[in-house]
Each structure stands twice: as C-alpha cells, then as structure tokens.
Amino acid sequence: MSAVMITRKVRKWEKLPGKNTFCCDGRVMMARQKGIFYLTLFLIVGTCSLFFAFECPYLAVHLSPAIPVFAVLLFLFVMAMLLRTSFSDPGVLPRALPEEANFIEMEIEAANGNVPSGQRPPPRIRNVQINNQIVKLKYCYTCKIFRPPRASHCSICDNCVDRFDHHCPWVGNCVGKRNYRYFYLFTLTLSLLTIYIFAFNIVHVVMRSVDSGFLKTLKETPGTVLEMLVCFFTLWSMVGLTGFHTYLISLNQTTNEDIKGSWSGKNRGQNPYSHKNIIKNCCEVLCGPTYPSVLDRRGLMREDSPAFAASEGPCSLDNPVAQTTKTTAPLIPNEHTPDDVKPSIAASAEKSPSPKEDQSPAPKIPPLASPETDVETSIAKNH
Amino acid sequence: MSDPLFPDGTCTQQHAVKNRYQTEIFNMAETHSLQDMRQQAAVAAKVFVQRDYTSGTMCQFQTKFPSELETKIDKQQFEETIRTLNNLYAEAEKLGSQSFIEGCLACLTAYTVFLCMETHYEKVLKKIAKYIQEQNDKIYAPRGLLLTDPIERGLRVIEITIYEDRSFTR
C-alpha cells in the first residue's frame, strides 16, 4: 500500500460538532446568532462616542481633564471584558469519541441488567457523593457522556459546557467556567461606566443650564439626551444583573442552579460546592486558576498519515466523530435552557430564524438511546 | 548447509555480517517499539479511567484498578501513576496565594498579560504531559499499553489502549 501523504492543513475547529462559529482560524469562538452582540457593541461604542464628543470637551475644560481620561480607561476595560467573554471558549466539553461512547454504553447496559422488551429502560443517572450531598450526574445523549457536576448542555450552542451559567445573547456566547469572571467584570464595569456617563451627563446639563438655560442646553447638545435615555434604561438592568451575580458568586452558585432551585429549599439540601465563606467563594470564582480550553481548536487534524494509509479500517479516528455526532437528538429547549433564556430565544426567533425551526423538520434519533424528553419529563412528573 | 540470506556459503565473515544485521534489527525494534506498536499492532481493547467527583469539581481520576489490566500491569504501579496524576492536577487547580496573585495581576492588566505569559495551569499541564510520556516509555509501552493524556479527551477520562500481544522476542 502506498504511503502517499496529502498534506491538507485542516484544523480541528473545522470539524468540531456543535453550533459555534469560529473566526481567526479557530482563535475566536462564538455562538451562531450574533445579532444581539452587535447591538451591544453598537450601544456601548455609540454612547461612549457621544460622551467623548459632547460632554468631554466641556467637562475637561470646566471641571477636570481627568474625567475623560478615566472614562477612556473604563471604556477600554469594558470592551476588553466584553470581547474576552464573547470570544473565548466558555468551557465546552468535547464529545465522546466512539470507543469511549461504546464503553459507557456497555457499562450502562451491564448496570441495567435485562430490561423486558416493551418497557422503557431506566434513566441514565449516576449518583455521586460530594461533601455529604448526593449529586445526580445526568447522561447527555448528544455528547454521549455523563455530564460532570455543574455542567449542562446548551441547546443553542449544542455543546455541554462545564459550570454552565447561562447562554447570554448580549455577549453572543455561553457563560461557563472559563469566561464567567470576564462576564461578571463586564457587567460590573459596564454598570460603573453607565453610572459614570449618566452622572456626568447630569453635571454637564446642570452646569450649562446655569449659563444658558435648560431648553437651550438640550438643543445645543442633543447627544446628551440620547445618552441619558440609553443610560437610564441600561443602568437598572445592569446594576440589577451585577447585584444578582454578586449574590450568586458569594454563594458559589450558577444561574442554572439558581433557576432550577438545586440548592434552595429544605428538600434539596445544601450547596456542596460552597466554602460556606463569602470571601472564599468570591476568591474561588474570581481569582481562581485560569482553566485552559480542553477543546483543541487550533490543532491539526491527523487525517492523512502513514498509519491510516496502511490500515484497512476507516480513515481516521476523527472523521467518525463528525459522522456519528451529526445524528443529534432533536433540540429540547425545555430541558436544557434555563427559563430566563427562553424569552430571549423567543426574541431572537422574531429577528432571525430560530435553530429550533431549522432542526425540527428532520430530527434524527440517536442509536441506542431513548428520547431524552420522555425520560426526563417522566422523572420531572414523578418528583 | 546454506543460509537463505547468504547462499554462497562460507563461514565467519558472512556470519558476522548476519549477526550484526540481526542485532541492528533488534535494536531498531527496541528503540522504535512505541512507534511500531502504534503503527503495526492492532488495538485489542481500550479502557477508560473515569473521573472521581467525590471531592467536588476538581480534576481527579478514580484509582480503582480496571479488571482488563489485571494480566498486563501491576496494581501498585497503576495506582501510583494515577495518584501522581491526581496530585499534579490538584497542584494546577490549587486555590493558593499564587493563583490569587496571578488572578489579581491579570485583572489589573485587563487580562492582556496572558498574551505573553503562560498561566500556572498551563505550566502544570506541560509537566503532566512530560510525566505521561515518561510513564509510557518506561512502564506502559513495554507491557503493550498506552496512556493517552486526559487533556486530549477533555479531561474526562484517561484512555488506556491495550495492544495485541506481539512479542518481539523469538
């Protein structure tokens, strides 16, 4: 057999399953729907431009030049955090390769024993004890793995994400283990920036009104009116969101857990991941180790090599991944997405064709798996 | 008696050449045993060592000895490998002063410092890769086994490939 090597540099991101878009040759990773992200960018850049154009010249002269300087620094920090949140891998777990998937299937079948025909097999759940708390690890039919604790499957991106918080359409990406701290810093600094701009808008209008009168001031600086409008509405939502996430961080909880009520209420038990100390929890989430991406996006695919040219079997280990995992379970937004994302899905559905509509005409049932909806909803009903 | 390799017959010189030739093949086989295994030997089975979540979401692997490896490797050896890996991962994810200082410094520079600096976790991952390579060369390859670095499997499992037994010694 000839060992002719066709050197076609295909990077692994090109063959990754899931509904992400990649840019800059795999360096940038985002969700497919980026419309709202562009809106976020436009609002931030637009409002700040108006601020620098209308307010800053006046305030730099009449109050202090430090005001625009600090505004610039804050703006740059906000943009850095936004881009970092949007472009980085949130902590996506790669799907199981066929051998691993088969190994797990065999383990499950061995554990289940003989199921009489006609009866539904028991739900695929593994119980793990963490800090004297029983945590249920669910099986993901799409990724063919038992999800680690705190991981969840995002149906918008079609990936299992580690320490899944929520899918944020405003940043155009999931928020998970790797980018949660950037997301939090983004909300925090954006709140500060909004308050800063709003405050100095008022100062500017007041100072000018003293000289020229209120209505004349508004006519002279129409930008101020626009800025104040944007800032007013942004302020309440951003401050609220920052407060909510500060609360979650102090308890070491994710939005997903909070919405599902995993650790609230008497029946559910206590959060096993919390250090029971607010400062320790904050340190872990914000100053913990920076986890590397386990999704090798920029690695080269080993499609053509002497080993595979010599073997008689299928081409490469990597190709079957793309083939088998394309037969995904139909999208189940009820199961996977937290409730507060559903309105955003509905909102984005109005703007652009929803992925649910694209998928539903041709759902492919994965082999050896019972439809997740039936199993999960039956458990939900029983509880 | 005629030697198929040296049909013309006479003794010592040709025997010496033949011996040298055979020794060379044997040496090549030893040094390239890992490559040979991957290329020529068939994969008999794969064992997956799962994650151990009893201490939370920290990256730890189960030290339970898989039954498929009973005939291949010593239990103590295997457990020692897994334990060392667990310690290395614990070192990477440790919430100590180093990670705290790194986090604060990075935050102050808007995380641009990571463009030029390697994170602590990445440094430990390199250590782990070296350790696995070393273990494969010294212990696992001679027994027809191969450890795959868990980072290639999303830190979910340690994949151990069992190759078919094709002994080079005849």
mmCIF file of C-alpha atoms in Angstrom, chain B residues 38-168:
data_model
loop_
_atom_site.group_PDB
_atom_site.id
_atom_site.type_symbol
_atom_site.label_atom_id
_atom_site.label_comp_id
_atom_site.label_asym_id
_atom_site.label_seq_id
_atom_site.Cartn_x
_atom_site.Cartn_y
_atom_site.Cartn_z
ATOM 1 C CA ARG B 38 1.002 2.266 17.176
ATOM 2 C CA GLN B 39 1.555 1.536 13.531
ATOM 3 C CA GLN B 40 1.649 -2.224 13.312
ATOM 4 C CA ALA B 41 -0.009 -3.671 16.392
ATOM 5 C CA ALA B 42 -3.734 -3.968 16.425
ATOM 6 C CA VAL B 43 -5.695 -2.386 19.219
ATOM 7 C CA ALA B 44 -7.131 -5.168 21.337
ATOM 8 C CA ALA B 45 -9.190 -3.012 23.694
ATOM 9 C CA LYS B 46 -9.450 0.382 25.319
ATOM 10 C CA VAL B 47 -10.052 1.035 28.971
ATOM 11 C CA PHE B 48 -11.340 4.366 30.241
ATOM 12 C CA VAL B 49 -10.475 5.520 33.739
ATOM 13 C CA GLN B 50 -13.285 7.835 34.784
ATOM 14 C CA ARG B 51 -13.229 10.989 36.833
ATOM 15 C CA ASP B 52 -13.617 10.885 40.580
ATOM 16 C CA TYR B 53 -16.047 13.593 41.677
ATOM 17 C CA THR B 54 -16.158 12.828 45.382
ATOM 18 C CA SER B 55 -14.054 15.865 46.226
ATOM 19 C CA GLY B 56 -16.082 18.187 44.035
ATOM 20 C CA THR B 57 -15.441 19.508 40.569
ATOM 21 C CA MET B 58 -11.648 19.292 40.917
ATOM 22 C CA CYS B 59 -9.945 17.193 38.282
ATOM 23 C CA GLN B 60 -9.266 13.840 39.931
ATOM 24 C CA PHE B 61 -9.329 10.355 38.457
ATOM 25 C CA GLN B 62 -10.523 7.125 40.017
ATOM 26 C CA THR B 63 -7.728 4.962 41.342
ATOM 27 C CA LYS B 64 -9.809 1.808 41.018
ATOM 28 C CA PHE B 65 -7.831 -0.811 39.115
ATOM 29 C CA PRO B 66 -9.668 -1.847 35.908
ATOM 30 C CA SER B 67 -10.158 -5.586 35.553
ATOM 31 C CA GLU B 68 -8.938 -5.591 31.941
ATOM 32 C CA LEU B 69 -5.460 -4.610 33.064
ATOM 33 C CA GLU B 70 -5.098 -7.362 35.643
ATOM 34 C CA THR B 71 -2.887 -9.513 33.463
ATOM 35 C CA LYS B 72 -0.946 -6.631 31.998
ATOM 36 C CA ILE B 73 0.344 -4.457 34.765
ATOM 37 C CA ASP B 74 0.968 -4.425 38.477
ATOM 38 C CA LYS B 75 -1.839 -2.851 40.508
ATOM 39 C CA GLN B 76 0.562 -0.802 42.635
ATOM 40 C CA GLN B 77 2.247 0.628 39.570
ATOM 41 C CA PHE B 78 -1.047 1.685 38.054
ATOM 42 C CA GLU B 79 -2.305 3.256 41.261
ATOM 43 C CA GLU B 80 0.972 5.108 41.667
ATOM 44 C CA THR B 81 0.596 6.603 38.175
ATOM 45 C CA ILE B 82 -2.977 7.710 38.800
ATOM 46 C CA ARG B 83 -2.124 9.098 42.232
ATOM 47 C CA THR B 84 0.743 11.158 40.821
ATOM 48 C CA LEU B 85 -1.525 12.494 38.083
ATOM 49 C CA ASN B 86 -4.157 13.406 40.674
ATOM 50 C CA ASN B 87 -1.555 15.269 42.704
ATOM 51 C CA LEU B 88 -0.394 17.164 39.642
ATOM 52 C CA TYR B 89 -3.937 18.208 38.746
ATOM 53 C CA ALA B 90 -4.569 19.241 42.353
ATOM 54 C CA GLU B 91 -1.454 21.413 42.158
ATOM 55 C CA ALA B 92 -2.754 23.032 38.974
ATOM 56 C CA GLU B 93 -6.138 23.856 40.482
ATOM 57 C CA LYS B 94 -4.954 24.832 43.925
ATOM 58 C CA LEU B 95 -6.595 27.955 45.332
ATOM 59 C CA GLY B 96 -3.478 29.354 46.868
ATOM 60 C CA SER B 97 -1.723 32.665 47.042
ATOM 61 C CA GLN B 98 -0.080 32.091 43.670
ATOM 62 C CA SER B 99 -3.344 31.748 41.795
ATOM 63 C CA PHE B 100 -4.760 34.696 43.727
ATOM 64 C CA ILE B 101 -1.841 36.976 42.824
ATOM 65 C CA GLU B 102 -1.917 35.783 39.226
ATOM 66 C CA GLY B 103 -5.658 36.483 39.078
ATOM 67 C CA CYS B 104 -5.379 39.975 40.534
ATOM 68 C CA LEU B 105 -2.433 40.935 38.358
ATOM 69 C CA ALA B 106 -4.207 39.684 35.270
ATOM 70 C CA CYS B 107 -7.367 41.575 36.180
ATOM 71 C CA LEU B 108 -5.469 44.843 36.596
ATOM 72 C CA THR B 109 -3.991 44.480 33.127
ATOM 73 C CA ALA B 110 -7.416 43.560 31.683
ATOM 74 C CA TYR B 111 -6.093 40.036 31.139
ATOM 75 C CA THR B 112 -3.717 41.187 28.432
ATOM 76 C CA VAL B 113 -0.834 39.781 30.441
ATOM 77 C CA PHE B 114 -1.862 36.293 29.308
ATOM 78 C CA LEU B 115 -0.828 37.174 25.785
ATOM 79 C CA CYS B 116 2.789 36.962 26.847
ATOM 80 C CA MET B 117 2.682 34.870 29.999
ATOM 81 C CA GLU B 118 1.719 31.261 30.442
ATOM 82 C CA THR B 119 -0.811 30.538 33.153
ATOM 83 C CA HIS B 120 0.084 28.359 36.114
ATOM 84 C CA TYR B 121 -2.385 25.714 34.931
ATOM 85 C CA GLU B 122 -0.750 25.525 31.512
ATOM 86 C CA LYS B 123 2.668 25.094 33.102
ATOM 87 C CA VAL B 124 1.419 22.175 35.156
ATOM 88 C CA LEU B 125 -0.271 20.667 32.088
ATOM 89 C CA LYS B 126 3.109 20.613 30.387
ATOM 90 C CA LYS B 127 4.544 18.849 33.423
ATOM 91 C CA ILE B 128 1.730 16.312 33.208
ATOM 92 C CA ALA B 129 2.340 15.699 29.508
ATOM 93 C CA LYS B 130 6.005 15.057 30.220
ATOM 94 C CA TYR B 131 5.156 12.699 33.069
ATOM 95 C CA ILE B 132 2.753 10.691 30.923
ATOM 96 C CA GLN B 133 5.324 10.437 28.138
ATOM 97 C CA GLU B 134 7.873 9.226 30.640
ATOM 98 C CA GLN B 135 5.486 6.662 32.131
ATOM 99 C CA ASN B 136 4.583 5.407 28.685
ATOM 100 C CA ASP B 137 8.204 4.957 27.687
ATOM 101 C CA LYS B 138 9.336 3.303 30.883
ATOM 102 C CA ILE B 139 6.424 1.280 32.156
ATOM 103 C CA TYR B 140 3.426 1.052 29.850
ATOM 104 C CA ALA B 141 4.878 0.606 26.384
ATOM 105 C CA PRO B 142 6.959 -2.463 27.303
ATOM 106 C CA ARG B 143 3.743 -4.052 28.537
ATOM 107 C CA GLY B 144 1.810 -3.270 25.361
ATOM 108 C CA LEU B 145 -0.188 -0.425 26.891
ATOM 109 C CA LEU B 146 -0.505 3.251 26.056
ATOM 110 C CA LEU B 147 -1.752 6.087 28.227
ATOM 111 C CA THR B 148 -3.457 8.981 26.467
ATOM 112 C CA ASP B 149 -3.102 12.402 28.057
ATOM 113 C CA PRO B 150 -6.541 13.263 29.534
ATOM 114 C CA ILE B 151 -6.365 16.771 28.040
ATOM 115 C CA GLU B 152 -6.903 15.164 24.637
ATOM 116 C CA ARG B 153 -10.165 13.734 25.922
ATOM 117 C CA GLY B 154 -11.419 16.931 27.540
ATOM 118 C CA LEU B 155 -10.090 15.981 30.992
ATOM 119 C CA ARG B 156 -12.915 13.463 31.198
ATOM 120 C CA VAL B 157 -11.104 10.133 31.081
ATOM 121 C CA ILE B 158 -7.664 8.582 30.989
ATOM 122 C CA GLU B 159 -7.746 6.360 27.938
ATOM 123 C CA ILE B 160 -5.562 3.287 28.167
ATOM 124 C CA THR B 161 -5.076 1.434 24.896
ATOM 125 C CA ILE B 162 -4.269 -2.252 25.152
ATOM 126 C CA TYR B 163 -2.362 -3.531 22.146
ATOM 127 C CA GLU B 164 -2.395 -7.098 20.917
ATOM 128 C CA ASP B 165 0.378 -9.163 22.332
ATOM 129 C CA ARG B 166 3.073 -9.436 19.657
ATOM 130 C CA SER B 167 6.276 -10.251 21.416
ATOM 131 C CA PHE B 168 9.472 -9.305 19.614
#
